[in-house]
Coordinates of C-alpha atoms in Angstrom, one line a residue:
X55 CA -8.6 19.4 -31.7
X56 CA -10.0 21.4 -29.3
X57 CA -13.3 18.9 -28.2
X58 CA -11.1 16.0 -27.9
X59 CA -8.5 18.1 -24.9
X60 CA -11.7 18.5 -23.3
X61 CA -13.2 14.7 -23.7
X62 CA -14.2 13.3 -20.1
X63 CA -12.1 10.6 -19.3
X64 CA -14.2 7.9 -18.7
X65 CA -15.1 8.6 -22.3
X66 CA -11.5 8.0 -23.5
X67 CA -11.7 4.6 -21.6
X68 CA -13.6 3.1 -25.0
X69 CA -11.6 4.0 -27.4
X70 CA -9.7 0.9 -28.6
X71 CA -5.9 1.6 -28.5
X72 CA -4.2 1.7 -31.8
X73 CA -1.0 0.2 -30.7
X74 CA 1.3 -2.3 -29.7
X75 CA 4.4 -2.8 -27.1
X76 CA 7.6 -5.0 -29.2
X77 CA 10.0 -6.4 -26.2
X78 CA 12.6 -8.8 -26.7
X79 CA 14.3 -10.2 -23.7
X80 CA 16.4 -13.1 -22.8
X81 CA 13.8 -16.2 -22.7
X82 CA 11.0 -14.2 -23.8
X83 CA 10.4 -13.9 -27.6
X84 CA 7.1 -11.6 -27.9
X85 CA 5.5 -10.9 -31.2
X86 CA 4.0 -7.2 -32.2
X87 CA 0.4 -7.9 -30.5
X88 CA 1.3 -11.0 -28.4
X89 CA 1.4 -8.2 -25.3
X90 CA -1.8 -7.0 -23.8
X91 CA -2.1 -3.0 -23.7
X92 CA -3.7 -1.0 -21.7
X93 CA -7.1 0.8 -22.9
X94 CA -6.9 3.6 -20.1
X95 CA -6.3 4.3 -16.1
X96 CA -9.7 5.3 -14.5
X97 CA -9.3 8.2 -11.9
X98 CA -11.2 6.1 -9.3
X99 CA -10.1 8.8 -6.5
X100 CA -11.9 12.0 -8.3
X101 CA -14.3 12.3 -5.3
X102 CA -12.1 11.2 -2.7
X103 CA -10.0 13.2 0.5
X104 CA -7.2 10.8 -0.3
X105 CA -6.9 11.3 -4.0
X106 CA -4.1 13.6 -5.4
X107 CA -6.1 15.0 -8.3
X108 CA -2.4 16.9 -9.7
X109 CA -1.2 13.7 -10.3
X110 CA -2.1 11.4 -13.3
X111 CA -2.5 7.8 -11.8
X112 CA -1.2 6.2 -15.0
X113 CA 1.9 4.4 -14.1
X114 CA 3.9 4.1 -17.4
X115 CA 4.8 7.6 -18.0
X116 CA 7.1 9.7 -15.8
X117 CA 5.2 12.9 -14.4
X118 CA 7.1 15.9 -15.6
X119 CA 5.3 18.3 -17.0
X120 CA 7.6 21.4 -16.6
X121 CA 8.7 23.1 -19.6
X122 CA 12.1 24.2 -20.1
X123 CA 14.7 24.1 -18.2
X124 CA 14.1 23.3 -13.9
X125 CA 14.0 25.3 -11.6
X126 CA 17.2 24.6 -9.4
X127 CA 16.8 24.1 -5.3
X128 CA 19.1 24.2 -3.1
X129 CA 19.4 22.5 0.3
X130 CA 19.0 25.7 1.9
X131 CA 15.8 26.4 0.3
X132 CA 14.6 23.0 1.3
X133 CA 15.3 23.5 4.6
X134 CA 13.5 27.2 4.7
X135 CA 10.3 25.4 3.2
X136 CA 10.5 22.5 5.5
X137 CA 10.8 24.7 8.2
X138 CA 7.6 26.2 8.1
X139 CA 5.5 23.2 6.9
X140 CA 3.0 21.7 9.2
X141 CA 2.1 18.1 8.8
X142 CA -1.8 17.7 8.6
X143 CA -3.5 15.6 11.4
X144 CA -5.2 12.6 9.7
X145 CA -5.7 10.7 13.1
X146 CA -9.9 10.0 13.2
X147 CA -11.0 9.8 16.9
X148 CA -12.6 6.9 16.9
X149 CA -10.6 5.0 15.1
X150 CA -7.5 5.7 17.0
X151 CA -9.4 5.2 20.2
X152 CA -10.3 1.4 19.1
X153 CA -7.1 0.6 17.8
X154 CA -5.9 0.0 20.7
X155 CA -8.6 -1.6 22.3
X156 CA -9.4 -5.2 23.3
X157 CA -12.5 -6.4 22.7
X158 CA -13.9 -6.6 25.9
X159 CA -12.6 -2.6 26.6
X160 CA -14.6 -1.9 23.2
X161 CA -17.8 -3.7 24.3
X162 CA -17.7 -1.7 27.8
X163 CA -16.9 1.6 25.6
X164 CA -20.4 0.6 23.7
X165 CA -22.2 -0.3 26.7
X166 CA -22.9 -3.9 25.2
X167 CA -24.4 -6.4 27.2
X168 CA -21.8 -8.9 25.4
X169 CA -19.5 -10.9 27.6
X170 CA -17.5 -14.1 27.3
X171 CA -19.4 -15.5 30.2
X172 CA -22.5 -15.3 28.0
X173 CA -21.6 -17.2 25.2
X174 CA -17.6 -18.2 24.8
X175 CA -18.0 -19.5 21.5
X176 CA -18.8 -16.6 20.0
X177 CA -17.0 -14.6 21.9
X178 CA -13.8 -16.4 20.6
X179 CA -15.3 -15.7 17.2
X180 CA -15.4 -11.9 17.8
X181 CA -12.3 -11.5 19.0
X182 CA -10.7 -13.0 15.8
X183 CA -12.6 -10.4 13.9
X184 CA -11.6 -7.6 16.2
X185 CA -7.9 -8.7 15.6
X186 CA -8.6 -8.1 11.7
X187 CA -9.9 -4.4 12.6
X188 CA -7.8 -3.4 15.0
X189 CA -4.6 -4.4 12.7
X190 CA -6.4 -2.3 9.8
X191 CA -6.1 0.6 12.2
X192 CA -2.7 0.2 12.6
X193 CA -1.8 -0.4 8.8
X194 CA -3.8 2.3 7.7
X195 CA -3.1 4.9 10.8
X196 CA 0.4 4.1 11.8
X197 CA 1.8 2.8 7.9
X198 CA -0.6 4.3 5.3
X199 CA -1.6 7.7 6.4
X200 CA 2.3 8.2 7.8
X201 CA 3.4 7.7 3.9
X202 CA 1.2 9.7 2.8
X203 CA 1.1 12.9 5.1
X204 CA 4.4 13.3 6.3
X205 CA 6.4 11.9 3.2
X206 CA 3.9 12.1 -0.1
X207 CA 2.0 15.4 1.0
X208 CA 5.4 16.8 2.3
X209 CA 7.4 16.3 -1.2
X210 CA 4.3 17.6 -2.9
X211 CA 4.4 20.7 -1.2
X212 CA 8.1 21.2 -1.8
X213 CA 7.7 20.6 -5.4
X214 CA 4.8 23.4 -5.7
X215 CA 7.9 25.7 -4.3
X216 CA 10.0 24.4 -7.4
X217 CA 12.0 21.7 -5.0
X218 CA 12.7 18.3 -5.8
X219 CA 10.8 18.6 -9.3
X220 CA 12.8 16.1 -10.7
X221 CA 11.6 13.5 -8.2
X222 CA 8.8 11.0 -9.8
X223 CA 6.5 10.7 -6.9
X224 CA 4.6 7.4 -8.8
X225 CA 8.2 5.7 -8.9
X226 CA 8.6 6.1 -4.7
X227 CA 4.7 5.6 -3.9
X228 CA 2.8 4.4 -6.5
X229 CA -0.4 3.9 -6.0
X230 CA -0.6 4.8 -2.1
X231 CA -3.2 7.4 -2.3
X232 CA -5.6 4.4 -3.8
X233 CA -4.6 2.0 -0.9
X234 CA -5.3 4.9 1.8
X235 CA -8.7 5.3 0.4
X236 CA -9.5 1.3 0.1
X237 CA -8.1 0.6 3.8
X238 CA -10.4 3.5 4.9
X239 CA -13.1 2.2 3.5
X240 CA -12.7 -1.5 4.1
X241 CA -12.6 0.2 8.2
X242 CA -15.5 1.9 8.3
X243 CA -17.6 -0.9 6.7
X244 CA -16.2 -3.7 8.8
X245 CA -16.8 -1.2 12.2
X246 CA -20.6 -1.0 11.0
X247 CA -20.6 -4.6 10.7
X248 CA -19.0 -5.4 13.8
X249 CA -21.3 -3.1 16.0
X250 CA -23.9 -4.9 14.5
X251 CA -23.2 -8.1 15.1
X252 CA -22.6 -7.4 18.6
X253 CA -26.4 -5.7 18.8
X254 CA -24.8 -2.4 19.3
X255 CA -26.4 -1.4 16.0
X256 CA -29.3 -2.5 14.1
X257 CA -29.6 -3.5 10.5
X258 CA -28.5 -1.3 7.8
X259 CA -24.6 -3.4 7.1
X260 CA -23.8 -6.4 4.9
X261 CA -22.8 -9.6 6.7
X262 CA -19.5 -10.3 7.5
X263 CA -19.1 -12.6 5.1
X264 CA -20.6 -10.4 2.1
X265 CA -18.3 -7.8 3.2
X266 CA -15.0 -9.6 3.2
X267 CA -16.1 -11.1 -0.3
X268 CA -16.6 -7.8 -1.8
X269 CA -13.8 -6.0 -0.2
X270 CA -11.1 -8.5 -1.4
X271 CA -12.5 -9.3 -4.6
X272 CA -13.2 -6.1 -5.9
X273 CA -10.4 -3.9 -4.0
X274 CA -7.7 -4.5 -1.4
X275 CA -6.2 -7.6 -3.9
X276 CA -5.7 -5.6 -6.8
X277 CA -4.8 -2.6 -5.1
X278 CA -2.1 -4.0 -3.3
X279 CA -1.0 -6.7 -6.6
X280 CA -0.5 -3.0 -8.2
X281 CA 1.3 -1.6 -5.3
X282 CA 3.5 -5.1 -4.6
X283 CA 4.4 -4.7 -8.6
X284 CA 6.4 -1.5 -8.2
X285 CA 7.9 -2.0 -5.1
X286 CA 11.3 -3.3 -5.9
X287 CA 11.6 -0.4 -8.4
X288 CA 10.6 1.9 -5.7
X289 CA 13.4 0.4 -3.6
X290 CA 16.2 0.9 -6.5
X291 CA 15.0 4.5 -7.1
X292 CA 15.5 5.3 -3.5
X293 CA 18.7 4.1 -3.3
X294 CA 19.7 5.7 -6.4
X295 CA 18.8 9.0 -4.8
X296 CA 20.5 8.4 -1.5
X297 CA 23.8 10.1 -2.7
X298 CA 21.6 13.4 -3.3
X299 CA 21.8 15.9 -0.4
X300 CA 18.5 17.6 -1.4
X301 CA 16.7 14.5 -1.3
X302 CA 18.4 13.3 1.9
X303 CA 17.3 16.9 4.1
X304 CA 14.0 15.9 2.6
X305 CA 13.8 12.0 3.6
X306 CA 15.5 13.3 7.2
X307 CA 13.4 15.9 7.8
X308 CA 10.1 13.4 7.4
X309 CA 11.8 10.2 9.2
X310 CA 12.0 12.9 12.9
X311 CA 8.6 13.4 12.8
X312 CA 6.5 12.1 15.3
X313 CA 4.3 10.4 13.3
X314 CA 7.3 8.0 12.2
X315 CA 7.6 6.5 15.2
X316 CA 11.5 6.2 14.8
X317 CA 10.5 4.4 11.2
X318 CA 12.7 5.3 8.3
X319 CA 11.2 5.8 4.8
X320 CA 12.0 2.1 3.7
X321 CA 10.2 0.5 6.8
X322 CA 6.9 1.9 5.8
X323 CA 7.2 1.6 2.2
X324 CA 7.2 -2.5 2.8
X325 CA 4.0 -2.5 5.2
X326 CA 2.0 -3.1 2.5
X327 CA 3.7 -5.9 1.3
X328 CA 3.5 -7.5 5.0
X329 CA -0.4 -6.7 5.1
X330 CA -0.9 -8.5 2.0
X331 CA 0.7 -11.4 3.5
X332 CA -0.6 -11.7 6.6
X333 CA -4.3 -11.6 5.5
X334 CA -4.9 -15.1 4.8
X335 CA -3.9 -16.1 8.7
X336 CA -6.3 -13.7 9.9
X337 CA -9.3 -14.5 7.4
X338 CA -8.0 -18.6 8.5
X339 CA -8.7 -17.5 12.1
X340 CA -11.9 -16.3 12.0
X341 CA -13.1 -19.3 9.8
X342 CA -11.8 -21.8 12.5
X343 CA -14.5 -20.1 14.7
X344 CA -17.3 -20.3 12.4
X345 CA -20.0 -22.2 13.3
X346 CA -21.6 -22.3 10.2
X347 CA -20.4 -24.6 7.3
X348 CA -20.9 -22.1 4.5
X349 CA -19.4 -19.3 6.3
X350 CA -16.5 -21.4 6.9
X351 CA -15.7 -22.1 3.6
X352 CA -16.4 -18.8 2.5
X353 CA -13.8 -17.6 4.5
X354 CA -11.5 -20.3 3.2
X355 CA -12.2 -19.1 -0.5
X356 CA -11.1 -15.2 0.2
X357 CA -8.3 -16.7 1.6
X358 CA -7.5 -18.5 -1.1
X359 CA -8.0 -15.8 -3.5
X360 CA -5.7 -13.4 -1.1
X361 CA -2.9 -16.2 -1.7
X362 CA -3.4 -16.1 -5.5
X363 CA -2.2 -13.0 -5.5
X364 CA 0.9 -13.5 -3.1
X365 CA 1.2 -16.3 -5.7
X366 CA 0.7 -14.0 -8.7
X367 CA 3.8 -11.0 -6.9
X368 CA 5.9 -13.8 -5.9
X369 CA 6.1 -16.1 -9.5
X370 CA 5.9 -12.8 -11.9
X371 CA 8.6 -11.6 -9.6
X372 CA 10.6 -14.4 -10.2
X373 CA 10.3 -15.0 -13.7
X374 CA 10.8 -11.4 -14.7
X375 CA 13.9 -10.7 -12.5
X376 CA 15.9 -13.5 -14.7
X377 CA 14.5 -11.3 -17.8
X378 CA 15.7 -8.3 -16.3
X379 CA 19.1 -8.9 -15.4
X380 CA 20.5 -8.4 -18.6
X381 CA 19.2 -5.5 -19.2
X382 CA 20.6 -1.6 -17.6
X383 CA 19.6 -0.4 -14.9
X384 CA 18.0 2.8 -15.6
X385 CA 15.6 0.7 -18.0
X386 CA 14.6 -2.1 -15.4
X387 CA 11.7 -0.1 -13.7
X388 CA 10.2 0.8 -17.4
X389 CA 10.3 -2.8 -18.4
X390 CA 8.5 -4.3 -15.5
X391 CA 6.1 -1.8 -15.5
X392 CA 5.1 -2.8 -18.8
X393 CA 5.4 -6.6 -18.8
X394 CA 3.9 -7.3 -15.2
X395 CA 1.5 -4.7 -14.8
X396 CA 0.0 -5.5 -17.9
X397 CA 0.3 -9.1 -17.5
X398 CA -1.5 -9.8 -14.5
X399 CA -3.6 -7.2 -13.4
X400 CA -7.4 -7.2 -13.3
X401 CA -7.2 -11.5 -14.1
X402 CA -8.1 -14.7 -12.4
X403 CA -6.1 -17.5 -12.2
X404 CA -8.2 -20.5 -12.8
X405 CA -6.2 -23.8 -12.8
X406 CA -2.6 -24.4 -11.9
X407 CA -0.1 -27.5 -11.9
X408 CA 2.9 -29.5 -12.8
X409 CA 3.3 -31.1 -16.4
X410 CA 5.5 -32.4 -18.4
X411 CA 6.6 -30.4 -21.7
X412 CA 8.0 -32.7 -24.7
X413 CA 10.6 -30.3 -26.4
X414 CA 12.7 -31.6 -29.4
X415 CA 12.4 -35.8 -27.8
X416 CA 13.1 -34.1 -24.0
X417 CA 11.0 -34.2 -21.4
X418 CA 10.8 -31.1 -19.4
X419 CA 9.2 -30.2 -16.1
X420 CA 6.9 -27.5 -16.3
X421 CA 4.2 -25.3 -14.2
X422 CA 1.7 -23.9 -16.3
X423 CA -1.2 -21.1 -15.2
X424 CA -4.2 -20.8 -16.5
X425 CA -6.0 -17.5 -15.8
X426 CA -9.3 -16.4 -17.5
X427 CA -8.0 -14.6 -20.4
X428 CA -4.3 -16.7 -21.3
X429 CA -2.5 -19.4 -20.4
X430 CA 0.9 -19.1 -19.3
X431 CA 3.6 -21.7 -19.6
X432 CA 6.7 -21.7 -17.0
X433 CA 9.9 -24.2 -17.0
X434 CA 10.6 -25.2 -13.5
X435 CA 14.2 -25.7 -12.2
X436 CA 15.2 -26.7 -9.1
X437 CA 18.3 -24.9 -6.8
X438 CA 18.6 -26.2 -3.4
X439 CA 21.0 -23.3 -2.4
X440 CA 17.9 -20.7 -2.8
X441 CA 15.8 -22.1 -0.9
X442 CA 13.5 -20.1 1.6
X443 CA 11.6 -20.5 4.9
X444 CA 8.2 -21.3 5.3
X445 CA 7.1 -18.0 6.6
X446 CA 8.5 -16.1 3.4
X447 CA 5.8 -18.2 1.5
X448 CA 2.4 -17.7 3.3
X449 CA 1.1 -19.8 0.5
X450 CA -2.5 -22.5 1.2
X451 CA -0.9 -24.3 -2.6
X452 CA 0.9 -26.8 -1.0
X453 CA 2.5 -28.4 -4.2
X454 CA 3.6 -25.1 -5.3
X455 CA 4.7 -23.8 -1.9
X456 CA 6.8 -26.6 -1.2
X457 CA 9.0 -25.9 -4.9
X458 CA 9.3 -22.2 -3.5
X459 CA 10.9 -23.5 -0.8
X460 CA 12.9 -26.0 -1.9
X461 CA 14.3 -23.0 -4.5
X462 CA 12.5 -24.0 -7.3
X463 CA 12.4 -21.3 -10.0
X464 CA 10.0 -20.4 -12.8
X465 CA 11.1 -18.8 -16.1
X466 CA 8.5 -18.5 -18.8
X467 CA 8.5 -20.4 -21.8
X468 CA 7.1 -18.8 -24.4
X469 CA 4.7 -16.1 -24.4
X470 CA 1.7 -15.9 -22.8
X471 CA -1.2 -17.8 -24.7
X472 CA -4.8 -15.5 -25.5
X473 CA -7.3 -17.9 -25.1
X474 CA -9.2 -16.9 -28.2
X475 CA -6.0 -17.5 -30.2
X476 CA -5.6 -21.1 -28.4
X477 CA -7.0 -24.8 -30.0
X478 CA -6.8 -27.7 -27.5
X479 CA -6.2 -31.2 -29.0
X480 CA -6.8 -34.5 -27.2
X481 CA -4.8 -37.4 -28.1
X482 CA -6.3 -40.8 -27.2
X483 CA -5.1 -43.2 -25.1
X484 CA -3.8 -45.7 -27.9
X485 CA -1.8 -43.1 -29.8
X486 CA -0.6 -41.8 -26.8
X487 CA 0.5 -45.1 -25.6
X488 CA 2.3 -46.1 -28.8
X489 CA 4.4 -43.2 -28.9
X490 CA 5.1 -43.2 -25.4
X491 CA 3.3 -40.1 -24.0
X492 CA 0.3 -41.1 -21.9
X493 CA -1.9 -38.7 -20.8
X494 CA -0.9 -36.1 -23.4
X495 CA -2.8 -33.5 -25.3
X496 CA -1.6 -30.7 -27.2
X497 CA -2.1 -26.8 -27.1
X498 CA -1.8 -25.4 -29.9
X499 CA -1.2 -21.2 -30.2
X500 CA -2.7 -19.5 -33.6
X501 CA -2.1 -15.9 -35.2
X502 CA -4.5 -13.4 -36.2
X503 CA -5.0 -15.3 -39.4
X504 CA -5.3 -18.8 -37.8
X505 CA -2.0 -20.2 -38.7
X506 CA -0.1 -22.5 -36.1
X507 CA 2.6 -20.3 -34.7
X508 CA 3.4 -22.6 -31.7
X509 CA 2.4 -26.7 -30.6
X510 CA 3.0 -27.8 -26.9
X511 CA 2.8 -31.3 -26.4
X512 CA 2.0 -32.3 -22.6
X513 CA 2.0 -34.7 -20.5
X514 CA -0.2 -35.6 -17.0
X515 CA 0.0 -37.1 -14.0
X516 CA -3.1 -39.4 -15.0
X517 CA -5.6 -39.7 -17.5
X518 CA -7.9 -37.9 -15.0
X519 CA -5.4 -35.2 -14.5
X520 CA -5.7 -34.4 -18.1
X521 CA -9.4 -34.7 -18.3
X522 CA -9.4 -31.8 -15.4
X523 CA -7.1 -29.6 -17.3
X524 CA -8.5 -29.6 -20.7
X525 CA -12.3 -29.7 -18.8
X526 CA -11.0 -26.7 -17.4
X527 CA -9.2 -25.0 -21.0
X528 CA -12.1 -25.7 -22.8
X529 CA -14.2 -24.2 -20.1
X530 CA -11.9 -20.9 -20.0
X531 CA -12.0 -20.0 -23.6
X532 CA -16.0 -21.0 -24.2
X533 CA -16.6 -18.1 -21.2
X534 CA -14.1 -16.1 -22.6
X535 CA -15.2 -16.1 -26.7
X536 CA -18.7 -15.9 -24.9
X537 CA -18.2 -13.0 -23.2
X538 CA -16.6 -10.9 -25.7
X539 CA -19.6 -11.7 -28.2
X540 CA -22.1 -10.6 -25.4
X541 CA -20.1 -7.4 -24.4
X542 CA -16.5 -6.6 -26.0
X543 CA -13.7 -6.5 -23.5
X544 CA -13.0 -2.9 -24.1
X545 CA -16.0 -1.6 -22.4
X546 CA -14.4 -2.6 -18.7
X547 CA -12.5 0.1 -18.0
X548 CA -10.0 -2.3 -15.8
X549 CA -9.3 -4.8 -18.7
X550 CA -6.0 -5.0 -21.2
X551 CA -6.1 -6.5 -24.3
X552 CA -4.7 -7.4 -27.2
X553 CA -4.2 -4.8 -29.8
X554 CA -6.1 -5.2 -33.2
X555 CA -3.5 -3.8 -35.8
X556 CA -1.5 -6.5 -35.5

C-alpha cells in the first residue's frame, strides 16, 4: 500500500468514511449512524509561521508516536534543558507600538490630519474601532503568542530531548497554533482597513464591514467554538498533572518568564474563552456609532452570530456535563470530544424557541434548535439555586438568557434529528382543537429505510408561532436535500456527516 501512505491529504478529505461512533449515555440513546463522523481534519496551517507541522491537528487521537518503551526524564534533566533554552521573540514592532496607543497618539504617529475637532462624530466612531484593534493586540501579543512561545514551543523542545513525551500537547492547547494564526491575520487586515479609513492609506482593503463579516463568519467563531470545546478537559488534564514534579519544573519554569507577566498557565489558557465573550460589546459599540442604517445592522448580525456560538459552548456544555457525570474520569475528555466536536462544529443555527412536548398525555417544556443540517430537541428544567449573573451570560437572546440565569437547564431528548431523515406534519386547527393541542404539528424522525423510529408531538405559543417554525423546518431540509443533490456534503472538507453503512 505504498501509493496510498503517500496520498496528499486534501485528497483523503473525499473519501467517504466507512464507519460509525455507538455511544450510550444516561439520557442519550444514539443508534449506529444517528452520530455525525468526521470525513477528515484539513492542515489549514501548512504554509503558516504559527503552524506546528510535527503535530497532527486531528483532535480525537492521542499523539504518541513513540515506539517501545519511553524514554525516562528526570527533573534534573529538565532543568539542564530548560536551562539553556531561549524563548523566541514574537513581539512585531508595530503592533506592539499601537497597542498601547490611543487614537489620537496613533493619528499623530501617522501624521493624519484627523482630529476630533474636525468631525466628532466620526471620531467617536473611530475610536470604538481602535478599541477592537488595540484589544486584539493584547489577546494575541500578551495571551496567544505567550501560550504558544513560552509554554507550547517550550514543552515541544523538551520533548525532542525525550522529556515530558508522555504529555498530549492537543489535550493542554488544542488548537492554539490555529487561533495565533487567525488573530494575526484578523490584525493585520483590520490595521489596513483602519489606516484607510482615516486617509492614511489609499484603496487596496475591504470595508470595515466586509471585513468583520468575513473574519467572523469564516474564522475567529469556529476557531475559538473548537478551542471553547476542549477547554474544560484541558483544565482536568492539568490538574491531573499537578502531582508530577517533572511537569511542575516545567509549568514553573514558563510561569517566571517575563513574558507571563506574573500569569500562571491557567490564566492564559481561559483568555480565549473571555475574548470570545467580549466580542459582541465591542462589535455593539461600534454599531451605535454608525451613521449608516445598513452598516448598523450589519454590525448587529456578526454580533449575533458571535452570540450563537457563546450560545452553542454554553448549552452543549450544559447538556453534555449531565451525560458525563456518570461516566470515569479518564474517559470524560474522549467522550466530549466526540459528541460535541462533532455535533456542532462547522453548523448554523437557524431557528430557536420554547415548546411544548406531549410525552405519554404530559406536557413538557422544551427548547428545541434548529441548525441547517438537524434539529435538536432539549427538556428544560428550572433550578433557582443555580442561577447566574448577567455578565456570565453575554447573550443578545433574551428569552433564552433570562432561563440561563434563572438556572434553567437543558438535557437533550433524544438524539439529534438529520434533516433529510425528518417529515414535518401539520395538524389543523379543528383536530388540534378537539383533542386539546392547539397549535400542534408533529416531527416525525425516519431510518435509512423510511420507517418511523420516533413522533414528537408539539405545541406553540400561537398559531403563527407554528406557522414560523414549520416555514422555517420546511425551509431547512428543502436547502439541505437541495444542496446535497447539487454537490454532496463530502466534498467540504469542514463538514461531518452521517455514515452510509448504517
Amino acid at each position: 500500500m505504498e501509493g496510498s501512505e503517500k496520498e496528499p491529504c486534501h485528497d483523503r478529505l473525499y473519501q467517504r468514511r466507512r464507519s460509525s461512533v455507538v455511544v450510550s449515555l444516561p439520557g442519550l440513546d444514539v443508534s449506529p449512524g444517528d452520530l455525525f463522523v468526521s470525513n477528515g481534519a484539513a492542515d489549514l496551517l501548512n504554509d503558516s509561521n504559527f503552524a506546528d507541522t510535527k503535530k497532527s491537528k486531528w483532535p480525537f487521537s492521542r499523539r504518541s508516536t513513540s515506539k517501545g518503551k519511553p524514554q525516562t526524564c528526570t527533573v534534573s534533566d529538565i532543568e539542564k534543558c530548560l536551562s539553556t533554552a531561549q524563548i523566541q521573540d514574537w513581539r512585531n514592532s508595530e503592533l506592539q507600538r499601537f497597542k498601547d496607543y490611543s487614537l489620537a497618539e496613533f493619528l499623530q504617529d501617522q501624521s493624519s490630519q484627523v482630529s476630533a475637532s474636525s468631525d466628532p462624530q466620526g471620531f467617536k466612531r473611530q475610536e470604538t474601532i481602535w478599541e477592537l484593534f488595540t484589544s486584539e493586540c493584547v489577546y494575541f501579543m500578551d495571551q496567544l503568542m505567550v501560550l504558544k512561545e513560552v509554554f507550547s514551543a517550550t514543552l515541544t523542545n523538551l520533548q525532542v530531548t525525550h522529556c515530558l513525551t508522555d504529555i498530549d500537547s492537543w489535550r493542554l492547547f488544542a488548537n492554539l497554533n490555529e487561533l495565533c494564526l487567525v488573530s494575526s491575520g484578523f490584525l493585520n487586515s483590520l490595521l489596513r482597513v483602519i489606516k484607510n479609513m482615516l486617509e492614511i492609506t489609499e484603496g487596496g482593503s475591504p470595508t470595515l464591514l466586509d471585513l468583520l463579516g468575513k473574519a467572523f463568519q469564516e474564522s475567529i467563531c469556529h476557531c475559538l467554538q473548537t478551542y471553547c470545546l476542549n477547554y474544560s478537559t484541558a483544565l482536568l488534564y492539568l490538574d491531573s498533572l499537578k502531582p508530577r514534579e517533572d511537569f511542575g519544573t516545567y509549568v514553573k519554569w514558563c510561569e517566571r518568564s517575563k513574558q507571563c507577566r506574573r500569569l500562571h498557565l491557567r490564566d492564559l489558557l481561559v483568555a480565549p474563552l473571555q475574548r470570545l465573550t467580549r466580542y459582541p460589546l465591542l462589535l455593539r459599540n461600534i454599531a451605535k456609532r454608525c451613521q449608516k442604517e445598513d452598516e448598523t445592522r450589519g454590525l448587529e448580525l456578526i454580533a449575533e452570530q458571535v452570540d450563537k456560538s457563546i450560545l452553542f459552548f454554553l448549552l452543549f456544555l450544559l447538556t453534555m456535563n449531565q451525560f458525563l457525570d456518570s461516566c470515569p474520569s479518564n474517559l470524560k475528555h474522549l467522550l466530549k470530544a466526540v459528541t460535541l466536536d462533532n455535533l456542532i462544529s462547522h453548523r448554523s443555527l437557524l431557528h430557536e424557541g420554547k415548546l411544548v412536548l406531549t410525552e405519554n398525555a404530559k406536557l413538557i417544556d422544551v427548547y428545541m434548535f434548529l441548525f441547517d443540517e438537524f434539529l435538536l430537541i432539549t427538556k428544560m428544567k428550572r433550578n433557582k439555586k443555580r442561577s447566574v449573573g448577567p455578565e456570565q451570560n453575554p447573550l443578545k437572546n433574551l428569552e433564552l438568557d433570562q432561563m440561563l440565569k434563572e438556572g434553567c437547564t437543558f438535557t437533550v431528548l433524544d438524539q439529534p434529528i438529520s434533516l433529510d431523515r425528518l417529515q414535518l406534519r401539520n395538524i389543523d386547527q379543528l383536530n388540534a382543537s378537539s383533542s386539546g393541542l392547539p397549535h400542534s404539528f408533529i416531527v416525525m424522525h425516519q431510518n435509512r429505510y423510511q420507517q418511523c423510529i420516533g413522533a414528537f408531538i408539539l405545541q406553540a405559543a400561537s398559531e403563527a408561532v407554528k406557522r414560523v417554525w414549520m416555514s422555517k423546518i420546511e425551509g431547512a431540509v428543502t436547502a439541505l436535500l437541495k444542496q446535497d443533490s447539487q454537490q454532496a456534503r463530502v466534498k467540504s472538507s469542514s463538514l461531518w456527516l452521517e455514515s452510509s453503512q448504517i
